[in-house]
Amino acid sequence: MKKVLAVLLSAGLIASAVLFAGCSDIRINGDFSTAATQEEVTALAATVSANQDKWFGDATAEGWAYGMEITSNAKLEMKISGGGMEMTTKSDASIDLDVAYETQTVSGKVKVNAESKVSALGQSESRGVSFDGKAYLDDTGLYFDGSAREYGGDEDFKLSGKYRYPNSAASSMGIELPTAVSITGGILDALQDENVTVYIDDGGEETKVKISYDVDAFMEEYLSDYAATETEQLLLDKLNFEAMDLYFSFVPETGLLTGYGMVVKANLSEVTIGSGDEAARVSMSISSSGWYMKGDVTVKAPSDLGSY
């Protein structure tokens, strides 16, 4: 059992699961039944590059405003059992933010729960961490009003209240203003990947795009380096990606970005690795999505910022 856990850690599977971990509701829907030609993809990439300074509208115009709704939901479940021991790991996270680009402010809710439970010889021990609260970000700092907990063994640390952190702490909590450069870079990287299929729906007021990764090629290119042993390779071979898709949409006449997001779903059906006393059963499921959608938002600072 311990060797199995060591293999998972060394293979980077736990880290990979956290990296990909959110829920999979599709926020950009279109006619994605026909794959685009290479010429169409090349033309789209040129349009994306040209639109970088237009994604959020004309910031020099009087009364300019651009609002974005950010939603991200994450879920990971993993189970390892064998040799009279069992370990289960569950984590879920959700982020709901409103972003006002005209004031460079963000507000919303953040919630994270993660727990690992180990059972052996009729006894069990749980360890976990969680935080839940409201957040506000501006040029003076990150403000958080909520609670946090860390527990395990004989320790159970709880904290609640209102706190102010430097802006640098925001990204670690997933609270930030996406930039036109980062969005453009993510889209162009995907469009230029040799292992994707691109679908373009330009039949309406918005151009909608779906970029689907060849997950087998993705596994080979990005995860094969983790497979240093036969056992690690077995785990990677059994890891099944159901979907790995990037979406974006924009108004072709103005270049205004109306949506951007990604969906990842994967699972590892129960597989037995090792033999004899070292045999263990491993299973895992991951679902992930994150969306940046244009919206009419209002970001207001808490009235009591001075008390944080």
PDB file of C-alpha atoms in Angstrom:
ATOM      1  CA  MET A   1       0.000   0.000   0.000  1.00  0.00           C
ATOM      2  CA  LYS A   2       2.758   2.473   0.911  1.00  0.00           C
ATOM      3  CA  LYS A   3       4.648   1.552  -2.238  1.00  0.00           C
ATOM      4  CA  VAL A   4       1.520   2.230  -4.294  1.00  0.00           C
ATOM      5  CA  LEU A   5       1.136   5.663  -2.748  1.00  0.00           C
ATOM      6  CA  ALA A   6       4.799   6.381  -3.419  1.00  0.00           C
ATOM      7  CA  VAL A   7       4.321   5.362  -7.050  1.00  0.00           C
ATOM      8  CA  LEU A   8       1.345   7.706  -7.428  1.00  0.00           C
ATOM      9  CA  LEU A   9       3.273  10.575  -5.953  1.00  0.00           C
ATOM     10  CA  SER A  10       6.400   9.956  -7.985  1.00  0.00           C
ATOM     11  CA  ALA A  11       4.334   9.559 -11.145  1.00  0.00           C
ATOM     12  CA  GLY A  12       2.821  12.961 -10.585  1.00  0.00           C
ATOM     13  CA  LEU A  13      -0.730  11.650 -10.895  1.00  0.00           C
ATOM     14  CA  ILE A  14      -1.970  13.417  -7.785  1.00  0.00           C
ATOM     15  CA  ALA A  15      -0.416  16.680  -8.921  1.00  0.00           C
ATOM     16  CA  SER A  16      -1.865  16.188 -12.387  1.00  0.00           C
ATOM     17  CA  ALA A  17      -5.316  15.593 -10.939  1.00  0.00           C
ATOM     18  CA  VAL A  18      -5.180  18.797  -8.949  1.00  0.00           C
ATOM     19  CA  LEU A  19      -3.910  20.652 -12.003  1.00  0.00           C
ATOM     20  CA  PHE A  20      -6.886  19.568 -14.082  1.00  0.00           C
ATOM     21  CA  ALA A  21      -9.381  19.687 -11.323  1.00  0.00           C
ATOM     22  CA  GLY A  22     -13.564  21.908 -12.134  1.00  0.00           C
ATOM     23  CA  CYS A  23     -17.518  20.783 -13.217  1.00  0.00           C
ATOM     24  CA  SER A  24     -18.336  20.377 -16.826  1.00  0.00           C
ATOM     25  CA  ASP A  25     -21.354  22.532 -17.778  1.00  0.00           C
ATOM     26  CA  ILE A  26     -20.846  23.945 -21.266  1.00  0.00           C
ATOM     27  CA  ARG A  27     -21.361  27.734 -21.389  1.00  0.00           C
ATOM     28  CA  ILE A  28     -20.597  28.230 -25.110  1.00  0.00           C
ATOM     29  CA  ASN A  29     -22.862  26.190 -27.378  1.00  0.00           C
ATOM     30  CA  GLY A  30     -22.847  26.133 -31.162  1.00  0.00           C
ATOM     31  CA  ASP A  31     -22.858  23.948 -34.246  1.00  0.00           C
ATOM     32  CA  PHE A  32     -19.600  22.081 -33.798  1.00  0.00           C
ATOM     33  CA  SER A  33     -20.434  19.209 -36.139  1.00  0.00           C
ATOM     34  CA  THR A  34     -17.899  19.959 -38.891  1.00  0.00           C
ATOM     35  CA  ALA A  35     -14.147  20.269 -38.426  1.00  0.00           C
ATOM     36  CA  ALA A  36     -12.522  23.433 -39.785  1.00  0.00           C
ATOM     37  CA  THR A  37      -9.971  23.235 -42.586  1.00  0.00           C
ATOM     38  CA  GLN A  38      -6.350  24.239 -42.015  1.00  0.00           C
ATOM     39  CA  GLU A  39      -6.961  27.410 -44.036  1.00  0.00           C
ATOM     40  CA  GLU A  40      -9.893  28.314 -41.778  1.00  0.00           C
ATOM     41  CA  VAL A  41      -7.819  27.663 -38.649  1.00  0.00           C
ATOM     42  CA  THR A  42      -4.976  29.822 -39.960  1.00  0.00           C
ATOM     43  CA  ALA A  43      -7.397  32.665 -40.717  1.00  0.00           C
ATOM     44  CA  LEU A  44      -8.959  32.300 -37.247  1.00  0.00           C
ATOM     45  CA  ALA A  45      -5.538  32.490 -35.586  1.00  0.00           C
ATOM     46  CA  ALA A  46      -4.814  35.707 -37.458  1.00  0.00           C
ATOM     47  CA  THR A  47      -8.150  37.140 -36.292  1.00  0.00           C
ATOM     48  CA  VAL A  48      -7.424  36.163 -32.677  1.00  0.00           C
ATOM     49  CA  SER A  49      -4.047  37.904 -32.807  1.00  0.00           C
ATOM     50  CA  ALA A  50      -5.625  41.023 -34.302  1.00  0.00           C
ATOM     51  CA  ASN A  51      -8.354  41.033 -31.649  1.00  0.00           C
ATOM     52  CA  GLN A  52      -6.028  41.047 -28.639  1.00  0.00           C
ATOM     53  CA  ASP A  53      -6.467  44.785 -28.115  1.00  0.00           C
ATOM     54  CA  LYS A  54     -10.212  44.545 -28.772  1.00  0.00           C
ATOM     55  CA  TRP A  55     -11.271  41.692 -26.489  1.00  0.00           C
ATOM     56  CA  PHE A  56     -12.493  44.041 -23.756  1.00  0.00           C
ATOM     57  CA  GLY A  57     -13.694  46.880 -25.983  1.00  0.00           C
ATOM     58  CA  ASP A  58     -12.264  50.375 -26.488  1.00  0.00           C
ATOM     59  CA  ALA A  59     -10.901  51.425 -23.111  1.00  0.00           C
ATOM     60  CA  THR A  60     -10.357  54.974 -24.398  1.00  0.00           C
ATOM     61  CA  ALA A  61     -14.038  55.525 -25.188  1.00  0.00           C
ATOM     62  CA  GLU A  62     -16.107  57.670 -22.840  1.00  0.00           C
ATOM     63  CA  GLY A  63     -18.127  55.548 -20.424  1.00  0.00           C
ATOM     64  CA  TRP A  64     -16.228  52.386 -21.342  1.00  0.00           C
ATOM     65  CA  ALA A  65     -16.943  49.366 -19.165  1.00  0.00           C
ATOM     66  CA  TYR A  66     -16.348  45.651 -19.503  1.00  0.00           C
ATOM     67  CA  GLY A  67     -17.612  43.114 -17.019  1.00  0.00           C
ATOM     68  CA  MET A  68     -16.707  39.446 -16.751  1.00  0.00           C
ATOM     69  CA  GLU A  69     -18.287  36.603 -14.791  1.00  0.00           C
ATOM     70  CA  ILE A  70     -15.795  33.922 -13.776  1.00  0.00           C
ATOM     71  CA  THR A  71     -16.995  30.509 -12.642  1.00  0.00           C
ATOM     72  CA  SER A  72     -14.845  27.515 -11.832  1.00  0.00           C
ATOM     73  CA  ASN A  73     -15.875  24.250 -10.217  1.00  0.00           C
ATOM     74  CA  ALA A  74     -13.509  21.414  -9.382  1.00  0.00           C
ATOM     75  CA  LYS A  75     -13.924  17.886  -8.139  1.00  0.00           C
ATOM     76  CA  LEU A  76     -11.427  15.090  -7.523  1.00  0.00           C
ATOM     77  CA  GLU A  77     -12.025  11.682  -5.965  1.00  0.00           C
ATOM     78  CA  MET A  78      -9.357   9.010  -5.507  1.00  0.00           C
ATOM     79  CA  LYS A  79      -9.331   5.667  -3.684  1.00  0.00           C
ATOM     80  CA  ILE A  80      -6.463   3.282  -2.931  1.00  0.00           C
ATOM     81  CA  SER A  81      -7.017   0.030  -1.054  1.00  0.00           C
ATOM     82  CA  GLY A  82      -5.021  -3.075  -0.297  1.00  0.00           C
ATOM     83  CA  GLY A  83      -3.118  -4.919   2.401  1.00  0.00           C
ATOM     84  CA  GLY A  84      -5.779  -4.162   4.995  1.00  0.00           C
ATOM     85  CA  MET A  85      -5.520  -0.417   4.382  1.00  0.00           C
ATOM     86  CA  GLU A  86      -7.673   2.058   2.500  1.00  0.00           C
ATOM     87  CA  MET A  87      -7.090   5.692   1.615  1.00  0.00           C
ATOM     88  CA  THR A  88      -9.710   7.972   0.110  1.00  0.00           C
ATOM     89  CA  THR A  89      -9.105  11.511  -1.064  1.00  0.00           C
ATOM     90  CA  LYS A  90     -11.880  13.937  -1.974  1.00  0.00           C
ATOM     91  CA  SER A  91     -11.606  17.574  -2.901  1.00  0.00           C
ATOM     92  CA  ASP A  92     -13.914  20.133  -4.426  1.00  0.00           C
ATOM     93  CA  ALA A  93     -13.577  23.815  -5.091  1.00  0.00           C
ATOM     94  CA  SER A  94     -15.778  26.542  -6.494  1.00  0.00           C
ATOM     95  CA  ILE A  95     -15.066  30.123  -7.483  1.00  0.00           C
ATOM     96  CA  ASP A  96     -17.693  32.661  -8.516  1.00  0.00           C
ATOM     97  CA  LEU A  97     -16.277  36.082  -9.287  1.00  0.00           C
ATOM     98  CA  ASP A  98     -17.368  39.325 -10.897  1.00  0.00           C
ATOM     99  CA  VAL A  99     -14.653  41.381 -12.608  1.00  0.00           C
ATOM    100  CA  ALA A 100     -14.970  45.067 -13.549  1.00  0.00           C
ATOM    101  CA  TYR A 101     -12.158  46.016 -15.897  1.00  0.00           C
ATOM    102  CA  GLU A 102     -12.931  49.721 -15.846  1.00  0.00           C
ATOM    103  CA  THR A 103     -12.102  49.839 -12.112  1.00  0.00           C
ATOM    104  CA  GLN A 104      -9.704  46.833 -12.048  1.00  0.00           C
ATOM    105  CA  THR A 105     -11.672  45.262  -9.206  1.00  0.00           C
ATOM    106  CA  VAL A 106     -12.900  41.750  -8.402  1.00  0.00           C
ATOM    107  CA  SER A 107     -15.466  40.454  -5.923  1.00  0.00           C
ATOM    108  CA  GLY A 108     -17.106  37.122  -5.278  1.00  0.00           C
ATOM    109  CA  LYS A 109     -17.106  33.839  -3.390  1.00  0.00           C
ATOM    110  CA  VAL A 110     -14.419  31.197  -2.940  1.00  0.00           C
ATOM    111  CA  LYS A 111     -14.913  27.760  -1.416  1.00  0.00           C
ATOM    112  CA  VAL A 112     -12.443  24.856  -1.114  1.00  0.00           C
ATOM    113  CA  ASN A 113     -12.676  21.527   0.703  1.00  0.00           C
ATOM    114  CA  ALA A 114     -10.068  18.777   0.635  1.00  0.00           C
ATOM    115  CA  GLU A 115      -9.900  15.677   2.833  1.00  0.00           C
ATOM    116  CA  SER A 116      -7.881  12.475   2.971  1.00  0.00           C
ATOM    117  CA  LYS A 117      -8.943   9.529   5.117  1.00  0.00           C
ATOM    118  CA  VAL A 118      -6.767   6.501   5.922  1.00  0.00           C
ATOM    119  CA  SER A 119      -8.284   3.380   7.476  1.00  0.00           C
ATOM    120  CA  ALA A 120      -6.364   0.380   8.824  1.00  0.00           C
ATOM    121  CA  LEU A 121      -6.829  -2.241  11.534  1.00  0.00           C
ATOM    122  CA  GLY A 122     -10.265  -0.948  12.409  1.00  0.00           C
ATOM    123  CA  GLN A 123      -9.072   2.612  12.954  1.00  0.00           C
ATOM    124  CA  SER A 124      -9.163   5.655  10.750  1.00  0.00           C
ATOM    125  CA  GLU A 125      -7.639   9.106  10.605  1.00  0.00           C
ATOM    126  CA  SER A 126      -8.705  12.088   8.536  1.00  0.00           C
ATOM    127  CA  ARG A 127      -6.761  15.129   7.458  1.00  0.00           C
ATOM    128  CA  GLY A 128      -8.084  18.077   5.574  1.00  0.00           C
ATOM    129  CA  VAL A 129      -8.174  21.748   4.820  1.00  0.00           C
ATOM    130  CA  SER A 130     -11.021  24.075   3.880  1.00  0.00           C
ATOM    131  CA  PHE A 131     -11.841  27.722   3.483  1.00  0.00           C
ATOM    132  CA  ASP A 132     -15.053  29.476   2.578  1.00  0.00           C
ATOM    133  CA  GLY A 133     -15.804  33.149   2.246  1.00  0.00           C
ATOM    134  CA  LYS A 134     -16.220  36.339   0.265  1.00  0.00           C
ATOM    135  CA  ALA A 135     -13.342  38.087  -1.451  1.00  0.00           C
ATOM    136  CA  TYR A 136     -12.690  41.564  -2.798  1.00  0.00           C
ATOM    137  CA  LEU A 137      -9.617  42.656  -4.758  1.00  0.00           C
ATOM    138  CA  ASP A 138      -8.495  46.137  -5.769  1.00  0.00           C
ATOM    139  CA  ASP A 139      -5.198  47.990  -6.070  1.00  0.00           C
ATOM    140  CA  THR A 140      -4.880  48.236  -2.284  1.00  0.00           C
ATOM    141  CA  GLY A 141      -4.970  44.515  -1.588  1.00  0.00           C
ATOM    142  CA  LEU A 142      -7.002  41.333  -1.274  1.00  0.00           C
ATOM    143  CA  TYR A 143      -9.769  41.340   1.337  1.00  0.00           C
ATOM    144  CA  PHE A 144     -11.250  38.077   2.620  1.00  0.00           C
ATOM    145  CA  ASP A 145     -14.242  37.655   4.928  1.00  0.00           C
ATOM    146  CA  GLY A 146     -14.765  34.033   5.886  1.00  0.00           C
ATOM    147  CA  SER A 147     -13.455  30.987   7.673  1.00  0.00           C
ATOM    148  CA  ALA A 148     -10.649  28.452   7.305  1.00  0.00           C
ATOM    149  CA  ARG A 149      -9.909  25.102   8.906  1.00  0.00           C
ATOM    150  CA  GLU A 150      -6.996  22.686   8.936  1.00  0.00           C
ATOM    151  CA  TYR A 151      -7.271  19.397  10.794  1.00  0.00           C
ATOM    152  CA  GLY A 152      -5.518  16.071  11.200  1.00  0.00           C
ATOM    153  CA  GLY A 153      -4.553  13.766  14.037  1.00  0.00           C
ATOM    154  CA  ASP A 154      -4.935  15.592  17.340  1.00  0.00           C
ATOM    155  CA  GLU A 155      -4.932  19.026  15.713  1.00  0.00           C
ATOM    156  CA  ASP A 156      -7.940  21.009  14.585  1.00  0.00           C
ATOM    157  CA  PHE A 157      -7.135  24.624  13.751  1.00  0.00           C
ATOM    158  CA  LYS A 158     -10.022  26.965  12.937  1.00  0.00           C
ATOM    159  CA  LEU A 159      -9.972  30.605  11.954  1.00  0.00           C
ATOM    160  CA  SER A 160     -12.679  33.050  11.004  1.00  0.00           C
ATOM    161  CA  GLY A 161     -12.877  36.782  10.524  1.00  0.00           C
ATOM    162  CA  LYS A 162     -11.950  39.533   8.111  1.00  0.00           C
ATOM    163  CA  TYR A 163      -8.412  39.713   6.746  1.00  0.00           C
ATOM    164  CA  ARG A 164      -6.384  41.814   4.351  1.00  0.00           C
ATOM    165  CA  TYR A 165      -3.576  40.325   2.254  1.00  0.00           C
ATOM    166  CA  PRO A 166      -1.158  41.806  -0.292  1.00  0.00           C
ATOM    167  CA  ASN A 167      -2.236  41.600  -3.931  1.00  0.00           C
ATOM    168  CA  SER A 168       0.374  38.914  -4.526  1.00  0.00           C
ATOM    169  CA  ALA A 169      -1.734  36.459  -2.482  1.00  0.00           C
ATOM    170  CA  ALA A 170      -4.693  36.714  -4.857  1.00  0.00           C
ATOM    171  CA  SER A 171      -3.448  34.355  -7.573  1.00  0.00           C
ATOM    172  CA  SER A 172      -2.905  31.522  -5.071  1.00  0.00           C
ATOM    173  CA  MET A 173      -6.636  31.692  -4.306  1.00  0.00           C
ATOM    174  CA  GLY A 174      -7.633  31.882  -7.962  1.00  0.00           C
ATOM    175  CA  ILE A 175      -8.679  35.532  -7.657  1.00  0.00           C
ATOM    176  CA  GLU A 176      -7.295  37.644 -10.469  1.00  0.00           C
ATOM    177  CA  LEU A 177      -8.128  39.715 -13.539  1.00  0.00           C
ATOM    178  CA  PRO A 178      -7.523  37.666 -16.693  1.00  0.00           C
ATOM    179  CA  THR A 179      -5.561  39.721 -19.215  1.00  0.00           C
ATOM    180  CA  ALA A 180      -6.080  40.014 -22.955  1.00  0.00           C
ATOM    181  CA  VAL A 181      -2.517  38.770 -23.430  1.00  0.00           C
ATOM    182  CA  SER A 182      -3.042  35.610 -21.359  1.00  0.00           C
ATOM    183  CA  ILE A 183      -6.350  34.799 -23.056  1.00  0.00           C
ATOM    184  CA  THR A 184      -4.910  35.353 -26.535  1.00  0.00           C
ATOM    185  CA  GLY A 185      -1.866  33.255 -25.680  1.00  0.00           C
ATOM    186  CA  GLY A 186      -4.003  30.366 -24.441  1.00  0.00           C
ATOM    187  CA  ILE A 187      -6.144  30.402 -27.571  1.00  0.00           C
ATOM    188  CA  LEU A 188      -3.197  30.655 -29.995  1.00  0.00           C
ATOM    189  CA  ASP A 189      -1.308  27.864 -28.215  1.00  0.00           C
ATOM    190  CA  ALA A 190      -4.349  25.630 -28.655  1.00  0.00           C
ATOM    191  CA  LEU A 191      -4.935  26.589 -32.297  1.00  0.00           C
ATOM    192  CA  GLN A 192      -1.296  25.918 -33.157  1.00  0.00           C
ATOM    193  CA  ASP A 193      -1.206  22.529 -31.418  1.00  0.00           C
ATOM    194  CA  GLU A 194      -0.827  19.701 -33.925  1.00  0.00           C
ATOM    195  CA  ASN A 195      -3.048  17.413 -31.861  1.00  0.00           C
ATOM    196  CA  VAL A 196      -6.335  19.336 -31.910  1.00  0.00           C
ATOM    197  CA  THR A 197      -9.473  19.471 -34.016  1.00  0.00           C
ATOM    198  CA  VAL A 198     -11.041  22.908 -34.425  1.00  0.00           C
ATOM    199  CA  TYR A 199     -14.740  23.573 -34.965  1.00  0.00           C
ATOM    200  CA  ILE A 200     -16.020  27.029 -35.984  1.00  0.00           C
ATOM    201  CA  ASP A 201     -19.628  28.206 -35.862  1.00  0.00           C
ATOM    202  CA  ASP A 202     -19.806  31.602 -37.563  1.00  0.00           C
ATOM    203  CA  GLY A 203     -23.451  31.488 -38.549  1.00  0.00           C
ATOM    204  CA  GLY A 204     -24.729  34.041 -36.042  1.00  0.00           C
ATOM    205  CA  GLU A 205     -23.915  37.373 -34.434  1.00  0.00           C
ATOM    206  CA  GLU A 206     -21.044  35.708 -32.580  1.00  0.00           C
ATOM    207  CA  THR A 207     -18.282  33.453 -33.843  1.00  0.00           C
ATOM    208  CA  LYS A 208     -18.080  30.410 -31.580  1.00  0.00           C
ATOM    209  CA  VAL A 209     -15.128  28.046 -31.513  1.00  0.00           C
ATOM    210  CA  LYS A 210     -14.469  24.643 -29.961  1.00  0.00           C
ATOM    211  CA  ILE A 211     -10.952  23.206 -29.855  1.00  0.00           C
ATOM    212  CA  SER A 212     -10.825  19.495 -28.995  1.00  0.00           C
ATOM    213  CA  TYR A 213      -7.550  17.884 -27.991  1.00  0.00           C
ATOM    214  CA  ASP A 214      -6.517  14.429 -29.124  1.00  0.00           C
ATOM    215  CA  VAL A 215      -6.215  13.106 -25.591  1.00  0.00           C
ATOM    216  CA  ASP A 216      -4.048  10.120 -26.552  1.00  0.00           C
ATOM    217  CA  ALA A 217      -1.521  12.451 -28.150  1.00  0.00           C
ATOM    218  CA  PHE A 218      -1.768  14.768 -25.142  1.00  0.00           C
ATOM    219  CA  MET A 219      -1.006  11.878 -22.794  1.00  0.00           C
ATOM    220  CA  GLU A 220       1.983  10.856 -24.876  1.00  0.00           C
ATOM    221  CA  GLU A 221       3.406  14.367 -25.140  1.00  0.00           C
ATOM    222  CA  TYR A 222       2.794  15.756 -21.660  1.00  0.00           C
ATOM    223  CA  LEU A 223       2.426  12.813 -19.260  1.00  0.00           C
ATOM    224  CA  SER A 224       4.684  10.107 -20.664  1.00  0.00           C
ATOM    225  CA  ASP A 225       7.689  11.556 -18.820  1.00  0.00           C
ATOM    226  CA  TYR A 226       5.990  10.558 -15.547  1.00  0.00           C
ATOM    227  CA  ALA A 227       6.034   6.880 -16.516  1.00  0.00           C
ATOM    228  CA  ALA A 228       9.491   5.903 -15.305  1.00  0.00           C
ATOM    229  CA  THR A 229       8.423   2.392 -14.246  1.00  0.00           C
ATOM    230  CA  GLU A 230       6.144  -0.325 -15.583  1.00  0.00           C
ATOM    231  CA  THR A 231       3.609   0.337 -12.807  1.00  0.00           C
ATOM    232  CA  GLU A 232       3.505   4.045 -13.549  1.00  0.00           C
ATOM    233  CA  GLN A 233       2.986   3.312 -17.244  1.00  0.00           C
ATOM    234  CA  LEU A 234       0.097   0.990 -16.365  1.00  0.00           C
ATOM    235  CA  LEU A 235      -1.613   3.752 -14.400  1.00  0.00           C
ATOM    236  CA  LEU A 236      -1.191   6.237 -17.249  1.00  0.00           C
ATOM    237  CA  ASP A 237      -2.462   3.681 -19.779  1.00  0.00           C
ATOM    238  CA  LYS A 238      -5.622   3.213 -17.717  1.00  0.00           C
ATOM    239  CA  LEU A 239      -6.229   6.955 -17.217  1.00  0.00           C
ATOM    240  CA  ASN A 240      -9.114   7.776 -19.552  1.00  0.00           C
ATOM    241  CA  PHE A 241      -9.775  11.329 -20.706  1.00  0.00           C
ATOM    242  CA  GLU A 242     -13.426  11.667 -21.700  1.00  0.00           C
ATOM    243  CA  ALA A 243     -13.018  15.263 -22.831  1.00  0.00           C
ATOM    244  CA  MET A 244     -10.448  18.006 -23.072  1.00  0.00           C
ATOM    245  CA  ASP A 245     -11.946  20.962 -24.906  1.00  0.00           C
ATOM    246  CA  LEU A 246     -11.325  24.716 -25.069  1.00  0.00           C
ATOM    247  CA  TYR A 247     -14.090  27.117 -26.120  1.00  0.00           C
ATOM    248  CA  PHE A 248     -14.207  30.815 -26.963  1.00  0.00           C
ATOM    249  CA  SER A 249     -16.598  33.240 -28.645  1.00  0.00           C
ATOM    250  CA  PHE A 250     -16.410  36.809 -29.931  1.00  0.00           C
ATOM    251  CA  VAL A 251     -18.287  39.389 -31.985  1.00  0.00           C
ATOM    252  CA  PRO A 252     -16.537  39.468 -35.394  1.00  0.00           C
ATOM    253  CA  GLU A 253     -17.527  43.058 -36.198  1.00  0.00           C
ATOM    254  CA  THR A 254     -15.927  44.508 -33.058  1.00  0.00           C
ATOM    255  CA  GLY A 255     -13.581  41.801 -31.797  1.00  0.00           C
ATOM    256  CA  LEU A 256     -15.349  41.878 -28.412  1.00  0.00           C
ATOM    257  CA  LEU A 257     -14.770  38.713 -26.388  1.00  0.00           C
ATOM    258  CA  THR A 258     -18.028  37.163 -25.159  1.00  0.00           C
ATOM    259  CA  GLY A 259     -16.728  33.948 -23.634  1.00  0.00           C
ATOM    260  CA  TYR A 260     -13.714  31.734 -22.972  1.00  0.00           C
ATOM    261  CA  GLY A 261     -13.479  28.434 -21.109  1.00  0.00           C
ATOM    262  CA  MET A 262     -12.150  24.917 -20.859  1.00  0.00           C
ATOM    263  CA  VAL A 263     -13.599  21.537 -19.876  1.00  0.00           C
ATOM    264  CA  VAL A 264     -11.640  18.467 -18.777  1.00  0.00           C
ATOM    265  CA  LYS A 265     -13.073  15.145 -17.648  1.00  0.00           C
ATOM    266  CA  ALA A 266     -11.008  12.061 -16.827  1.00  0.00           C
ATOM    267  CA  ASN A 267     -11.239   8.883 -14.809  1.00  0.00           C
ATOM    268  CA  LEU A 268      -9.118   5.961 -13.767  1.00  0.00           C
ATOM    269  CA  SER A 269     -11.297   2.862 -13.506  1.00  0.00           C
ATOM    270  CA  GLU A 270     -10.308   0.514 -10.703  1.00  0.00           C
ATOM    271  CA  VAL A 271      -7.030  -1.119 -11.590  1.00  0.00           C
ATOM    272  CA  THR A 272      -4.908  -3.537  -9.552  1.00  0.00           C
ATOM    273  CA  ILE A 273      -1.203  -2.893  -9.401  1.00  0.00           C
ATOM    274  CA  GLY A 274       1.452  -4.900  -7.633  1.00  0.00           C
ATOM    275  CA  SER A 275       1.045  -8.466  -6.412  1.00  0.00           C
ATOM    276  CA  GLY A 276       0.827 -10.423  -3.189  1.00  0.00           C
ATOM    277  CA  ASP A 277       0.992  -8.326  -0.041  1.00  0.00           C
ATOM    278  CA  GLU A 278       1.901  -5.280  -2.115  1.00  0.00           C
ATOM    279  CA  ALA A 279      -1.163  -5.490  -4.375  1.00  0.00           C
ATOM    280  CA  ALA A 280      -3.492  -2.517  -4.291  1.00  0.00           C
ATOM    281  CA  ARG A 281      -6.587  -1.294  -6.116  1.00  0.00           C
ATOM    282  CA  VAL A 282      -6.580   2.284  -7.405  1.00  0.00           C
ATOM    283  CA  SER A 283      -9.398   4.391  -8.876  1.00  0.00           C
ATOM    284  CA  MET A 284      -9.784   8.114  -9.568  1.00  0.00           C
ATOM    285  CA  SER A 285     -12.185  10.550 -11.206  1.00  0.00           C
ATOM    286  CA  ILE A 286     -11.683  14.181 -12.195  1.00  0.00           C
ATOM    287  CA  SER A 287     -14.075  16.722 -13.668  1.00  0.00           C
ATOM    288  CA  SER A 288     -13.080  20.262 -14.471  1.00  0.00           C
ATOM    289  CA  SER A 289     -14.302  23.466 -16.049  1.00  0.00           C
ATOM    290  CA  GLY A 290     -13.560  27.155 -15.848  1.00  0.00           C
ATOM    291  CA  TRP A 291     -15.386  29.936 -17.681  1.00  0.00           C
ATOM    292  CA  TYR A 292     -14.819  33.626 -18.355  1.00  0.00           C
ATOM    293  CA  MET A 293     -18.089  35.061 -19.684  1.00  0.00           C
ATOM    294  CA  LYS A 294     -18.867  38.669 -20.565  1.00  0.00           C
ATOM    295  CA  GLY A 295     -21.639  40.000 -18.350  1.00  0.00           C
ATOM    296  CA  ASP A 296     -23.236  43.033 -16.773  1.00  0.00           C
ATOM    297  CA  VAL A 297     -21.576  43.060 -13.372  1.00  0.00           C
ATOM    298  CA  THR A 298     -21.298  45.490 -10.488  1.00  0.00           C
ATOM    299  CA  VAL A 299     -18.305  45.243  -8.183  1.00  0.00           C
ATOM    300  CA  LYS A 300     -18.655  47.101  -4.910  1.00  0.00           C
ATOM    301  CA  ALA A 301     -16.123  47.319  -2.121  1.00  0.00           C
ATOM    302  CA  PRO A 302     -17.297  46.154   1.316  1.00  0.00           C
ATOM    303  CA  SER A 303     -18.439  49.129   3.366  1.00  0.00           C
ATOM    304  CA  ASP A 304     -16.159  48.152   6.257  1.00  0.00           C
ATOM    305  CA  LEU A 305     -12.776  47.683   4.508  1.00  0.00           C
ATOM    306  CA  GLY A 306     -11.119  49.528   7.376  1.00  0.00           C
ATOM    307  CA  SER A 307     -11.996  46.709   9.757  1.00  0.00           C
ATOM    308  CA  TYR A 308     -10.108  44.029   7.799  1.00  0.00           C
TER     309      TYR A 308
END
